[in-house]
Amino acid sequence: MKVLHRFMTANVALLTMAAFAAPLAAAVELVRNGQPVAFVVIPAQASDVESYAAKELQYHVESSTGARWRVQRRSYKNVLHH
């Protein structure tokens, strides 16, 4: 389970970095007309660090765009089959 947890945490970090680095390669729409078009997904049993990281990401997106992303907790199975 710890391996899966680390895998999920690493994927969230990589996707976050990719979303912010993507403007160098192509446009990624995070907010449209002041409304969020994305959200943050963390594990259903997220650690304190993961929860804090999600809140920090939410805060910085809202600070820079005015749109507040939702933070959703999901099981690994639901993340893969959404």
PDB file of N, CA, C and O in Angstrom:
ATOM      1  N   MET A   1       0.819  -1.191   0.000  1.00  0.00           N
ATOM      2  CA  MET A   1       0.000   0.000   0.000  1.00  0.00           C
ATOM      3  C   MET A   1       0.864   1.257   0.000  1.00  0.00           C
ATOM      4  O   MET A   1       0.520   2.227  -0.622  1.00  0.00           O
ATOM      5  N   LYS A   2       2.002   1.227   0.720  1.00  0.00           N
ATOM      6  CA  LYS A   2       2.875   2.395   0.745  1.00  0.00           C
ATOM      7  C   LYS A   2       3.443   2.680  -0.639  1.00  0.00           C
ATOM      8  O   LYS A   2       3.608   3.831  -1.011  1.00  0.00           O
ATOM      9  N   VAL A   3       3.737   1.636  -1.408  1.00  0.00           N
ATOM     10  CA  VAL A   3       4.261   1.824  -2.761  1.00  0.00           C
ATOM     11  C   VAL A   3       3.208   2.504  -3.621  1.00  0.00           C
ATOM     12  O   VAL A   3       3.501   3.446  -4.360  1.00  0.00           O
ATOM     13  N   LEU A   4       1.976   2.052  -3.529  1.00  0.00           N
ATOM     14  CA  LEU A   4       0.878   2.661  -4.273  1.00  0.00           C
ATOM     15  C   LEU A   4       0.695   4.109  -3.860  1.00  0.00           C
ATOM     16  O   LEU A   4       0.516   4.988  -4.701  1.00  0.00           O
ATOM     17  N   HIS A   5       0.768   4.372  -2.566  1.00  0.00           N
ATOM     18  CA  HIS A   5       0.617   5.730  -2.047  1.00  0.00           C
ATOM     19  C   HIS A   5       1.712   6.645  -2.613  1.00  0.00           C
ATOM     20  O   HIS A   5       1.440   7.752  -3.052  1.00  0.00           O
ATOM     21  N   ARG A   6       2.944   6.164  -2.611  1.00  0.00           N
ATOM     22  CA  ARG A   6       4.049   6.964  -3.156  1.00  0.00           C
ATOM     23  C   ARG A   6       3.880   7.168  -4.653  1.00  0.00           C
ATOM     24  O   ARG A   6       4.170   8.229  -5.182  1.00  0.00           O
ATOM     25  N   PHE A   7       3.406   6.146  -5.342  1.00  0.00           N
ATOM     26  CA  PHE A   7       3.156   6.246  -6.773  1.00  0.00           C
ATOM     27  C   PHE A   7       2.127   7.325  -7.057  1.00  0.00           C
ATOM     28  O   PHE A   7       2.312   8.161  -7.936  1.00  0.00           O
ATOM     29  N   MET A   8       1.035   7.325  -6.297  1.00  0.00           N
ATOM     30  CA  MET A   8      -0.014   8.328  -6.486  1.00  0.00           C
ATOM     31  C   MET A   8       0.511   9.726  -6.173  1.00  0.00           C
ATOM     32  O   MET A   8       0.241  10.674  -6.900  1.00  0.00           O
ATOM     33  N   THR A   9       1.260   9.856  -5.095  1.00  0.00           N
ATOM     34  CA  THR A   9       1.809  11.153  -4.719  1.00  0.00           C
ATOM     35  C   THR A   9       2.750  11.662  -5.802  1.00  0.00           C
ATOM     36  O   THR A   9       2.702  12.833  -6.184  1.00  0.00           O
ATOM     37  N   ALA A  10       3.588  10.792  -6.320  1.00  0.00           N
ATOM     38  CA  ALA A  10       4.517  11.180  -7.381  1.00  0.00           C
ATOM     39  C   ALA A  10       3.766  11.593  -8.631  1.00  0.00           C
ATOM     40  O   ALA A  10       4.127  12.573  -9.293  1.00  0.00           O
ATOM     41  N   ASN A  11       2.686  10.872  -8.963  1.00  0.00           N
ATOM     42  CA  ASN A  11       1.896  11.229 -10.140  1.00  0.00           C
ATOM     43  C   ASN A  11       1.234  12.579  -9.982  1.00  0.00           C
ATOM     44  O   ASN A  11       1.190  13.363 -10.928  1.00  0.00           O
ATOM     45  N   VAL A  12       0.695  12.872  -8.803  1.00  0.00           N
ATOM     46  CA  VAL A  12       0.078  14.178  -8.564  1.00  0.00           C
ATOM     47  C   VAL A  12       1.120  15.279  -8.739  1.00  0.00           C
ATOM     48  O   VAL A  12       0.872  16.288  -9.393  1.00  0.00           O
ATOM     49  N   ALA A  13       2.297  15.062  -8.191  1.00  0.00           N
ATOM     50  CA  ALA A  13       3.359  16.062  -8.318  1.00  0.00           C
ATOM     51  C   ALA A  13       3.766  16.246  -9.771  1.00  0.00           C
ATOM     52  O   ALA A  13       3.935  17.382 -10.237  1.00  0.00           O
ATOM     53  N   LEU A  14       3.921  15.155 -10.507  1.00  0.00           N
ATOM     54  CA  LEU A  14       4.317  15.255 -11.906  1.00  0.00           C
ATOM     55  C   LEU A  14       3.255  15.935 -12.749  1.00  0.00           C
ATOM     56  O   LEU A  14       3.561  16.763 -13.609  1.00  0.00           O
ATOM     57  N   LEU A  15       1.992  15.589 -12.523  1.00  0.00           N
ATOM     58  CA  LEU A  15       0.919  16.231 -13.279  1.00  0.00           C
ATOM     59  C   LEU A  15       0.833  17.720 -12.975  1.00  0.00           C
ATOM     60  O   LEU A  15       0.582  18.525 -13.860  1.00  0.00           O
ATOM     61  N   THR A  16       1.044  18.079 -11.718  1.00  0.00           N
ATOM     62  CA  THR A  16       1.027  19.488 -11.343  1.00  0.00           C
ATOM     63  C   THR A  16       2.162  20.231 -12.033  1.00  0.00           C
ATOM     64  O   THR A  16       1.949  21.302 -12.607  1.00  0.00           O
ATOM     65  N   MET A  17       3.355  19.661 -11.999  1.00  0.00           N
ATOM     66  CA  MET A  17       4.486  20.308 -12.657  1.00  0.00           C
ATOM     67  C   MET A  17       4.254  20.398 -14.156  1.00  0.00           C
ATOM     68  O   MET A  17       4.546  21.424 -14.773  1.00  0.00           O
ATOM     69  N   ALA A  18       3.713  19.362 -14.741  1.00  0.00           N
ATOM     70  CA  ALA A  18       3.453  19.369 -16.174  1.00  0.00           C
ATOM     71  C   ALA A  18       2.432  20.433 -16.544  1.00  0.00           C
ATOM     72  O   ALA A  18       2.568  21.107 -17.560  1.00  0.00           O
ATOM     73  N   ALA A  19       1.412  20.603 -15.705  1.00  0.00           N
ATOM     74  CA  ALA A  19       0.385  21.603 -15.995  1.00  0.00           C
ATOM     75  C   ALA A  19       0.965  23.014 -16.008  1.00  0.00           C
ATOM     76  O   ALA A  19       0.591  23.840 -16.832  1.00  0.00           O
ATOM     77  N   PHE A  20       1.895  23.286 -15.121  1.00  0.00           N
ATOM     78  CA  PHE A  20       2.466  24.619 -15.059  1.00  0.00           C
ATOM     79  C   PHE A  20       3.624  24.801 -16.028  1.00  0.00           C
ATOM     80  O   PHE A  20       3.943  25.924 -16.406  1.00  0.00           O
ATOM     81  N   ALA A  21       4.266  23.732 -16.450  1.00  0.00           N
ATOM     82  CA  ALA A  21       5.348  23.823 -17.424  1.00  0.00           C
ATOM     83  C   ALA A  21       4.814  23.765 -18.855  1.00  0.00           C
ATOM     84  O   ALA A  21       5.488  24.176 -19.787  1.00  0.00           O
ATOM     85  N   ALA A  22       3.609  23.268 -19.021  1.00  0.00           N
ATOM     86  CA  ALA A  22       3.021  23.068 -20.340  1.00  0.00           C
ATOM     87  C   ALA A  22       2.941  24.327 -21.203  1.00  0.00           C
ATOM     88  O   ALA A  22       3.036  24.218 -22.416  1.00  0.00           O
ATOM     89  N   PRO A  23       2.755  25.536 -20.636  1.00  0.00           N
ATOM     90  CA  PRO A  23       2.697  26.703 -21.523  1.00  0.00           C
ATOM     91  C   PRO A  23       3.928  26.852 -22.409  1.00  0.00           C
ATOM     92  O   PRO A  23       3.861  27.491 -23.447  1.00  0.00           O
ATOM     93  N   LEU A  24       5.032  26.258 -22.042  1.00  0.00           N
ATOM     94  CA  LEU A  24       6.212  26.294 -22.888  1.00  0.00           C
ATOM     95  C   LEU A  24       5.993  25.473 -24.157  1.00  0.00           C
ATOM     96  O   LEU A  24       6.558  25.780 -25.191  1.00  0.00           O
ATOM     97  N   ALA A  25       5.181  24.430 -24.078  1.00  0.00           N
ATOM     98  CA  ALA A  25       4.946  23.562 -25.217  1.00  0.00           C
ATOM     99  C   ALA A  25       3.569  23.790 -25.848  1.00  0.00           C
ATOM    100  O   ALA A  25       3.443  23.817 -27.057  1.00  0.00           O
ATOM    101  N   ALA A  26       2.552  23.951 -25.035  1.00  0.00           N
ATOM    102  CA  ALA A  26       1.185  24.126 -25.524  1.00  0.00           C
ATOM    103  C   ALA A  26       0.334  24.725 -24.405  1.00  0.00           C
ATOM    104  O   ALA A  26       0.675  24.622 -23.234  1.00  0.00           O
ATOM    105  N   ALA A  27      -0.771  25.316 -24.781  1.00  0.00           N
ATOM    106  CA  ALA A  27      -1.660  25.924 -23.791  1.00  0.00           C
ATOM    107  C   ALA A  27      -2.440  24.854 -23.047  1.00  0.00           C
ATOM    108  O   ALA A  27      -2.922  23.893 -23.634  1.00  0.00           O
ATOM    109  N   VAL A  28      -2.562  25.026 -21.740  1.00  0.00           N
ATOM    110  CA  VAL A  28      -3.376  24.152 -20.899  1.00  0.00           C
ATOM    111  C   VAL A  28      -4.373  25.057 -20.197  1.00  0.00           C
ATOM    112  O   VAL A  28      -3.983  25.981 -19.489  1.00  0.00           O
ATOM    113  N   GLU A  29      -5.640  24.808 -20.404  1.00  0.00           N
ATOM    114  CA  GLU A  29      -6.675  25.648 -19.812  1.00  0.00           C
ATOM    115  C   GLU A  29      -6.999  25.155 -18.403  1.00  0.00           C
ATOM    116  O   GLU A  29      -7.452  24.031 -18.221  1.00  0.00           O
ATOM    117  N   LEU A  30      -6.737  25.993 -17.414  1.00  0.00           N
ATOM    118  CA  LEU A  30      -7.016  25.680 -16.020  1.00  0.00           C
ATOM    119  C   LEU A  30      -8.247  26.428 -15.526  1.00  0.00           C
ATOM    120  O   LEU A  30      -8.949  25.967 -14.636  1.00  0.00           O
ATOM    121  N   VAL A  31      -8.473  27.592 -16.114  1.00  0.00           N
ATOM    122  CA  VAL A  31      -9.588  28.462 -15.743  1.00  0.00           C
ATOM    123  C   VAL A  31     -10.149  29.062 -17.030  1.00  0.00           C
ATOM    124  O   VAL A  31      -9.399  29.441 -17.922  1.00  0.00           O
ATOM    125  N   ARG A  32     -11.476  29.150 -17.122  1.00  0.00           N
ATOM    126  CA  ARG A  32     -12.127  29.744 -18.291  1.00  0.00           C
ATOM    127  C   ARG A  32     -13.152  30.765 -17.809  1.00  0.00           C
ATOM    128  O   ARG A  32     -14.039  30.435 -17.028  1.00  0.00           O
ATOM    129  N   ASN A  33     -13.011  31.991 -18.265  1.00  0.00           N
ATOM    130  CA  ASN A  33     -13.922  33.076 -17.881  1.00  0.00           C
ATOM    131  C   ASN A  33     -14.074  33.191 -16.370  1.00  0.00           C
ATOM    132  O   ASN A  33     -15.172  33.354 -15.850  1.00  0.00           O
ATOM    133  N   GLY A  34     -12.968  33.070 -15.660  1.00  0.00           N
ATOM    134  CA  GLY A  34     -12.978  33.209 -14.210  1.00  0.00           C
ATOM    135  C   GLY A  34     -13.518  32.012 -13.452  1.00  0.00           C
ATOM    136  O   GLY A  34     -13.635  32.048 -12.234  1.00  0.00           O
ATOM    137  N   GLN A  35     -13.824  30.929 -14.172  1.00  0.00           N
ATOM    138  CA  GLN A  35     -14.360  29.721 -13.543  1.00  0.00           C
ATOM    139  C   GLN A  35     -13.370  28.574 -13.702  1.00  0.00           C
ATOM    140  O   GLN A  35     -12.754  28.421 -14.762  1.00  0.00           O
ATOM    141  N   PRO A  36     -13.223  27.742 -12.680  1.00  0.00           N
ATOM    142  CA  PRO A  36     -12.278  26.617 -12.784  1.00  0.00           C
ATOM    143  C   PRO A  36     -12.759  25.577 -13.790  1.00  0.00           C
ATOM    144  O   PRO A  36     -13.953  25.319 -13.893  1.00  0.00           O
ATOM    145  N   VAL A  37     -11.833  25.041 -14.555  1.00  0.00           N
ATOM    146  CA  VAL A  37     -12.149  23.938 -15.468  1.00  0.00           C
ATOM    147  C   VAL A  37     -11.335  22.700 -15.089  1.00  0.00           C
ATOM    148  O   VAL A  37     -11.234  21.759 -15.858  1.00  0.00           O
ATOM    149  N   ALA A  38     -10.764  22.737 -13.911  1.00  0.00           N
ATOM    150  CA  ALA A  38      -9.976  21.609 -13.388  1.00  0.00           C
ATOM    151  C   ALA A  38     -10.220  21.519 -11.893  1.00  0.00           C
ATOM    152  O   ALA A  38     -10.836  22.419 -11.311  1.00  0.00           O
ATOM    153  N   PHE A  39      -9.749  20.453 -11.297  1.00  0.00           N
ATOM    154  CA  PHE A  39      -9.836  20.309  -9.850  1.00  0.00           C
ATOM    155  C   PHE A  39      -8.674  19.461  -9.382  1.00  0.00           C
ATOM    156  O   PHE A  39      -7.986  18.830 -10.180  1.00  0.00           O
ATOM    157  N   VAL A  40      -8.459  19.441  -8.090  1.00  0.00           N
ATOM    158  CA  VAL A  40      -7.360  18.698  -7.487  1.00  0.00           C
ATOM    159  C   VAL A  40      -7.920  17.399  -6.928  1.00  0.00           C
ATOM    160  O   VAL A  40      -8.929  17.410  -6.235  1.00  0.00           O
ATOM    161  N   VAL A  41      -7.258  16.287  -7.240  1.00  0.00           N
ATOM    162  CA  VAL A  41      -7.668  14.985  -6.720  1.00  0.00           C
ATOM    163  C   VAL A  41      -6.556  14.459  -5.819  1.00  0.00           C
ATOM    164  O   VAL A  41      -5.394  14.436  -6.216  1.00  0.00           O
ATOM    165  N   ILE A  42      -6.939  14.097  -4.607  1.00  0.00           N
ATOM    166  CA  ILE A  42      -6.000  13.492  -3.672  1.00  0.00           C
ATOM    167  C   ILE A  42      -6.581  12.157  -3.221  1.00  0.00           C
ATOM    168  O   ILE A  42      -7.781  11.922  -3.349  1.00  0.00           O
ATOM    169  N   PRO A  43      -5.726  11.274  -2.710  1.00  0.00           N
ATOM    170  CA  PRO A  43      -6.223   9.968  -2.271  1.00  0.00           C
ATOM    171  C   PRO A  43      -7.283  10.094  -1.174  1.00  0.00           C
ATOM    172  O   PRO A  43      -7.265  11.044  -0.384  1.00  0.00           O
ATOM    173  N   ALA A  44      -8.189   9.153  -1.142  1.00  0.00           N
ATOM    174  CA  ALA A  44      -9.238   9.141  -0.119  1.00  0.00           C
ATOM    175  C   ALA A  44      -8.634   9.162   1.278  1.00  0.00           C
ATOM    176  O   ALA A  44      -9.161   9.809   2.178  1.00  0.00           O
ATOM    177  N   GLN A  45      -7.528   8.477   1.457  1.00  0.00           N
ATOM    178  CA  GLN A  45      -6.833   8.441   2.744  1.00  0.00           C
ATOM    179  C   GLN A  45      -5.550   9.277   2.649  1.00  0.00           C
ATOM    180  O   GLN A  45      -4.474   8.811   2.977  1.00  0.00           O
ATOM    181  N   ALA A  46      -5.685  10.507   2.191  1.00  0.00           N
ATOM    182  CA  ALA A  46      -4.526  11.372   1.982  1.00  0.00           C
ATOM    183  C   ALA A  46      -3.792  11.649   3.290  1.00  0.00           C
ATOM    184  O   ALA A  46      -4.416  11.799   4.344  1.00  0.00           O
ATOM    185  N   SER A  47      -2.487  11.733   3.186  1.00  0.00           N
ATOM    186  CA  SER A  47      -1.672  12.082   4.353  1.00  0.00           C
ATOM    187  C   SER A  47      -1.836  13.574   4.632  1.00  0.00           C
ATOM    188  O   SER A  47      -2.370  14.330   3.806  1.00  0.00           O
ATOM    189  N   ASP A  48      -1.352  14.005   5.776  1.00  0.00           N
ATOM    190  CA  ASP A  48      -1.392  15.435   6.108  1.00  0.00           C
ATOM    191  C   ASP A  48      -0.617  16.243   5.073  1.00  0.00           C
ATOM    192  O   ASP A  48      -1.031  17.338   4.695  1.00  0.00           O
ATOM    193  N   VAL A  49       0.496  15.709   4.614  1.00  0.00           N
ATOM    194  CA  VAL A  49       1.323  16.406   3.625  1.00  0.00           C
ATOM    195  C   VAL A  49       0.571  16.542   2.302  1.00  0.00           C
ATOM    196  O   VAL A  49       0.582  17.609   1.683  1.00  0.00           O
ATOM    197  N   GLU A  50      -0.090  15.489   1.861  1.00  0.00           N
ATOM    198  CA  GLU A  50      -0.851  15.550   0.613  1.00  0.00           C
ATOM    199  C   GLU A  50      -2.016  16.535   0.723  1.00  0.00           C
ATOM    200  O   GLU A  50      -2.273  17.307  -0.213  1.00  0.00           O
ATOM    201  N   SER A  51      -2.701  16.523   1.841  1.00  0.00           N
ATOM    202  CA  SER A  51      -3.807  17.460   2.054  1.00  0.00           C
ATOM    203  C   SER A  51      -3.305  18.897   2.051  1.00  0.00           C
ATOM    204  O   SER A  51      -3.909  19.784   1.432  1.00  0.00           O
ATOM    205  N   TYR A  52      -2.182  19.130   2.708  1.00  0.00           N
ATOM    206  CA  TYR A  52      -1.602  20.469   2.754  1.00  0.00           C
ATOM    207  C   TYR A  52      -1.175  20.905   1.356  1.00  0.00           C
ATOM    208  O   TYR A  52      -1.421  22.051   0.952  1.00  0.00           O
ATOM    209  N   ALA A  53      -0.550  20.010   0.606  1.00  0.00           N
ATOM    210  CA  ALA A  53      -0.109  20.338  -0.752  1.00  0.00           C
ATOM    211  C   ALA A  53      -1.298  20.697  -1.639  1.00  0.00           C
ATOM    212  O   ALA A  53      -1.228  21.646  -2.433  1.00  0.00           O
ATOM    213  N   ALA A  54      -2.392  19.971  -1.503  1.00  0.00           N
ATOM    214  CA  ALA A  54      -3.589  20.265  -2.294  1.00  0.00           C
ATOM    215  C   ALA A  54      -4.136  21.644  -1.939  1.00  0.00           C
ATOM    216  O   ALA A  54      -4.523  22.422  -2.817  1.00  0.00           O
ATOM    217  N   LYS A  55      -4.165  21.976  -0.654  1.00  0.00           N
ATOM    218  CA  LYS A  55      -4.645  23.294  -0.225  1.00  0.00           C
ATOM    219  C   LYS A  55      -3.727  24.408  -0.718  1.00  0.00           C
ATOM    220  O   LYS A  55      -4.190  25.482  -1.100  1.00  0.00           O
ATOM    221  N   GLU A  56      -2.408  24.153  -0.707  1.00  0.00           N
ATOM    222  CA  GLU A  56      -1.455  25.137  -1.212  1.00  0.00           C
ATOM    223  C   GLU A  56      -1.664  25.371  -2.705  1.00  0.00           C
ATOM    224  O   GLU A  56      -1.670  26.512  -3.169  1.00  0.00           O
ATOM    225  N   LEU A  57      -1.828  24.290  -3.464  1.00  0.00           N
ATOM    226  CA  LEU A  57      -2.079  24.417  -4.900  1.00  0.00           C
ATOM    227  C   LEU A  57      -3.369  25.182  -5.142  1.00  0.00           C
ATOM    228  O   LEU A  57      -3.428  26.101  -5.971  1.00  0.00           O
ATOM    229  N   GLN A  58      -4.408  24.837  -4.403  1.00  0.00           N
ATOM    230  CA  GLN A  58      -5.693  25.522  -4.498  1.00  0.00           C
ATOM    231  C   GLN A  58      -5.522  27.016  -4.215  1.00  0.00           C
ATOM    232  O   GLN A  58      -6.035  27.859  -4.956  1.00  0.00           O
ATOM    233  N   TYR A  59      -4.784  27.348  -3.172  1.00  0.00           N
ATOM    234  CA  TYR A  59      -4.548  28.740  -2.795  1.00  0.00           C
ATOM    235  C   TYR A  59      -3.820  29.508  -3.908  1.00  0.00           C
ATOM    236  O   TYR A  59      -4.212  30.617  -4.270  1.00  0.00           O
ATOM    237  N   HIS A  60      -2.773  28.911  -4.455  1.00  0.00           N
ATOM    238  CA  HIS A  60      -1.977  29.617  -5.462  1.00  0.00           C
ATOM    239  C   HIS A  60      -2.729  29.774  -6.780  1.00  0.00           C
ATOM    240  O   HIS A  60      -2.596  30.802  -7.454  1.00  0.00           O
ATOM    241  N   VAL A  61      -3.518  28.787  -7.159  1.00  0.00           N
ATOM    242  CA  VAL A  61      -4.340  28.926  -8.365  1.00  0.00           C
ATOM    243  C   VAL A  61      -5.361  30.042  -8.160  1.00  0.00           C
ATOM    244  O   VAL A  61      -5.543  30.899  -9.022  1.00  0.00           O
ATOM    245  N   GLU A  62      -6.000  30.050  -6.995  1.00  0.00           N
ATOM    246  CA  GLU A  62      -6.995  31.097  -6.721  1.00  0.00           C
ATOM    247  C   GLU A  62      -6.342  32.479  -6.654  1.00  0.00           C
ATOM    248  O   GLU A  62      -6.885  33.452  -7.180  1.00  0.00           O
ATOM    249  N   SER A  63      -5.168  32.569  -6.063  1.00  0.00           N
ATOM    250  CA  SER A  63      -4.469  33.848  -5.956  1.00  0.00           C
ATOM    251  C   SER A  63      -4.092  34.405  -7.320  1.00  0.00           C
ATOM    252  O   SER A  63      -4.130  35.617  -7.537  1.00  0.00           O
ATOM    253  N   SER A  64      -3.728  33.522  -8.239  1.00  0.00           N
ATOM    254  CA  SER A  64      -3.277  33.992  -9.547  1.00  0.00           C
ATOM    255  C   SER A  64      -4.391  34.113 -10.576  1.00  0.00           C
ATOM    256  O   SER A  64      -4.246  34.863 -11.549  1.00  0.00           O
ATOM    257  N   THR A  65      -5.517  33.415 -10.376  1.00  0.00           N
ATOM    258  CA  THR A  65      -6.576  33.435 -11.393  1.00  0.00           C
ATOM    259  C   THR A  65      -7.923  33.939 -10.879  1.00  0.00           C
ATOM    260  O   THR A  65      -8.787  34.296 -11.670  1.00  0.00           O
ATOM    261  N   GLY A  66      -8.123  33.895  -9.575  1.00  0.00           N
ATOM    262  CA  GLY A  66      -9.420  34.259  -9.012  1.00  0.00           C
ATOM    263  C   GLY A  66     -10.393  33.088  -8.948  1.00  0.00           C
ATOM    264  O   GLY A  66     -11.476  33.202  -8.384  1.00  0.00           O
ATOM    265  N   ALA A  67     -10.025  31.964  -9.547  1.00  0.00           N
ATOM    266  CA  ALA A  67     -10.894  30.773  -9.540  1.00  0.00           C
ATOM    267  C   ALA A  67     -10.419  29.809  -8.471  1.00  0.00           C
ATOM    268  O   ALA A  67      -9.223  29.590  -8.297  1.00  0.00           O
ATOM    269  N   ARG A  68     -11.358  29.223  -7.758  1.00  0.00           N
ATOM    270  CA  ARG A  68     -11.012  28.284  -6.684  1.00  0.00           C
ATOM    271  C   ARG A  68     -11.281  26.856  -7.136  1.00  0.00           C
ATOM    272  O   ARG A  68     -12.427  26.463  -7.368  1.00  0.00           O
ATOM    273  N   TRP A  69     -10.207  26.093  -7.267  1.00  0.00           N
ATOM    274  CA  TRP A  69     -10.347  24.686  -7.621  1.00  0.00           C
ATOM    275  C   TRP A  69     -10.910  23.906  -6.449  1.00  0.00           C
ATOM    276  O   TRP A  69     -10.596  24.168  -5.302  1.00  0.00           O
ATOM    277  N   ARG A  70     -11.753  22.896  -6.748  1.00  0.00           N
ATOM    278  CA  ARG A  70     -12.229  21.967  -5.728  1.00  0.00           C
ATOM    279  C   ARG A  70     -11.117  20.979  -5.422  1.00  0.00           C
ATOM    280  O   ARG A  70     -10.318  20.638  -6.287  1.00  0.00           O
ATOM    281  N   VAL A  71     -11.087  20.497  -4.200  1.00  0.00           N
ATOM    282  CA  VAL A  71     -10.194  19.408  -3.813  1.00  0.00           C
ATOM    283  C   VAL A  71     -11.087  18.213  -3.538  1.00  0.00           C
ATOM    284  O   VAL A  71     -11.974  18.284  -2.689  1.00  0.00           O
ATOM    285  N   GLN A  72     -10.882  17.138  -4.282  1.00  0.00           N
ATOM    286  CA  GLN A  72     -11.695  15.939  -4.125  1.00  0.00           C
ATOM    287  C   GLN A  72     -10.832  14.786  -3.649  1.00  0.00           C
ATOM    288  O   GLN A  72      -9.735  14.585  -4.147  1.00  0.00           O
ATOM    289  N   ARG A  73     -11.368  14.027  -2.715  1.00  0.00           N
ATOM    290  CA  ARG A  73     -10.705  12.804  -2.249  1.00  0.00           C
ATOM    291  C   ARG A  73     -11.332  11.642  -2.991  1.00  0.00           C
ATOM    292  O   ARG A  73     -12.554  11.518  -3.048  1.00  0.00           O
ATOM    293  N   ARG A  74     -10.485  10.802  -3.566  1.00  0.00           N
ATOM    294  CA  ARG A  74     -10.978   9.641  -4.310  1.00  0.00           C
ATOM    295  C   ARG A  74     -10.100   8.436  -4.027  1.00  0.00           C
ATOM    296  O   ARG A  74      -8.915   8.567  -3.795  1.00  0.00           O
ATOM    297  N   SER A  75     -10.726   7.287  -4.119  1.00  0.00           N
ATOM    298  CA  SER A  75      -9.947   6.057  -4.002  1.00  0.00           C
ATOM    299  C   SER A  75      -9.146   5.874  -5.281  1.00  0.00           C
ATOM    300  O   SER A  75      -9.472   6.430  -6.328  1.00  0.00           O
ATOM    301  N   TYR A  76      -8.099   5.103  -5.209  1.00  0.00           N
ATOM    302  CA  TYR A  76      -7.248   4.855  -6.365  1.00  0.00           C
ATOM    303  C   TYR A  76      -8.077   4.310  -7.520  1.00  0.00           C
ATOM    304  O   TYR A  76      -7.932   4.733  -8.660  1.00  0.00           O
ATOM    305  N   LYS A  77      -8.992   3.403  -7.241  1.00  0.00           N
ATOM    306  CA  LYS A  77      -9.836   2.801  -8.269  1.00  0.00           C
ATOM    307  C   LYS A  77     -10.669   3.868  -8.982  1.00  0.00           C
ATOM    308  O   LYS A  77     -10.778   3.881 -10.194  1.00  0.00           O
ATOM    309  N   ASN A  78     -11.245   4.807  -8.229  1.00  0.00           N
ATOM    310  CA  ASN A  78     -12.077   5.849  -8.813  1.00  0.00           C
ATOM    311  C   ASN A  78     -11.264   6.858  -9.617  1.00  0.00           C
ATOM    312  O   ASN A  78     -11.766   7.443 -10.550  1.00  0.00           O
ATOM    313  N   VAL A  79     -10.026   7.062  -9.254  1.00  0.00           N
ATOM    314  CA  VAL A  79      -9.182   7.980 -10.013  1.00  0.00           C
ATOM    315  C   VAL A  79      -8.902   7.384 -11.393  1.00  0.00           C
ATOM    316  O   VAL A  79      -8.963   8.072 -12.392  1.00  0.00           O
ATOM    317  N   LEU A  80      -8.602   6.105 -11.437  1.00  0.00           N
ATOM    318  CA  LEU A  80      -8.271   5.467 -12.701  1.00  0.00           C
ATOM    319  C   LEU A  80      -9.463   5.309 -13.627  1.00  0.00           C
ATOM    320  O   LEU A  80      -9.321   5.290 -14.834  1.00  0.00           O
ATOM    321  N   HIS A  81     -10.647   5.208 -13.066  1.00  0.00           N
ATOM    322  CA  HIS A  81     -11.839   4.931 -13.881  1.00  0.00           C
ATOM    323  C   HIS A  81     -12.803   6.104 -13.923  1.00  0.00           C
ATOM    324  O   HIS A  81     -13.976   5.921 -14.118  1.00  0.00           O
ATOM    325  N   HIS A  82     -12.297   7.306 -13.766  1.00  0.00           N
ATOM    326  CA  HIS A  82     -13.189   8.481 -13.785  1.00  0.00           C
ATOM    327  C   HIS A  82     -13.533   8.861 -15.193  1.00  0.00           C
ATOM    328  O   HIS A  82     -12.861   8.824 -16.118  1.00  0.00           O
TER     329      HIS A  82
END
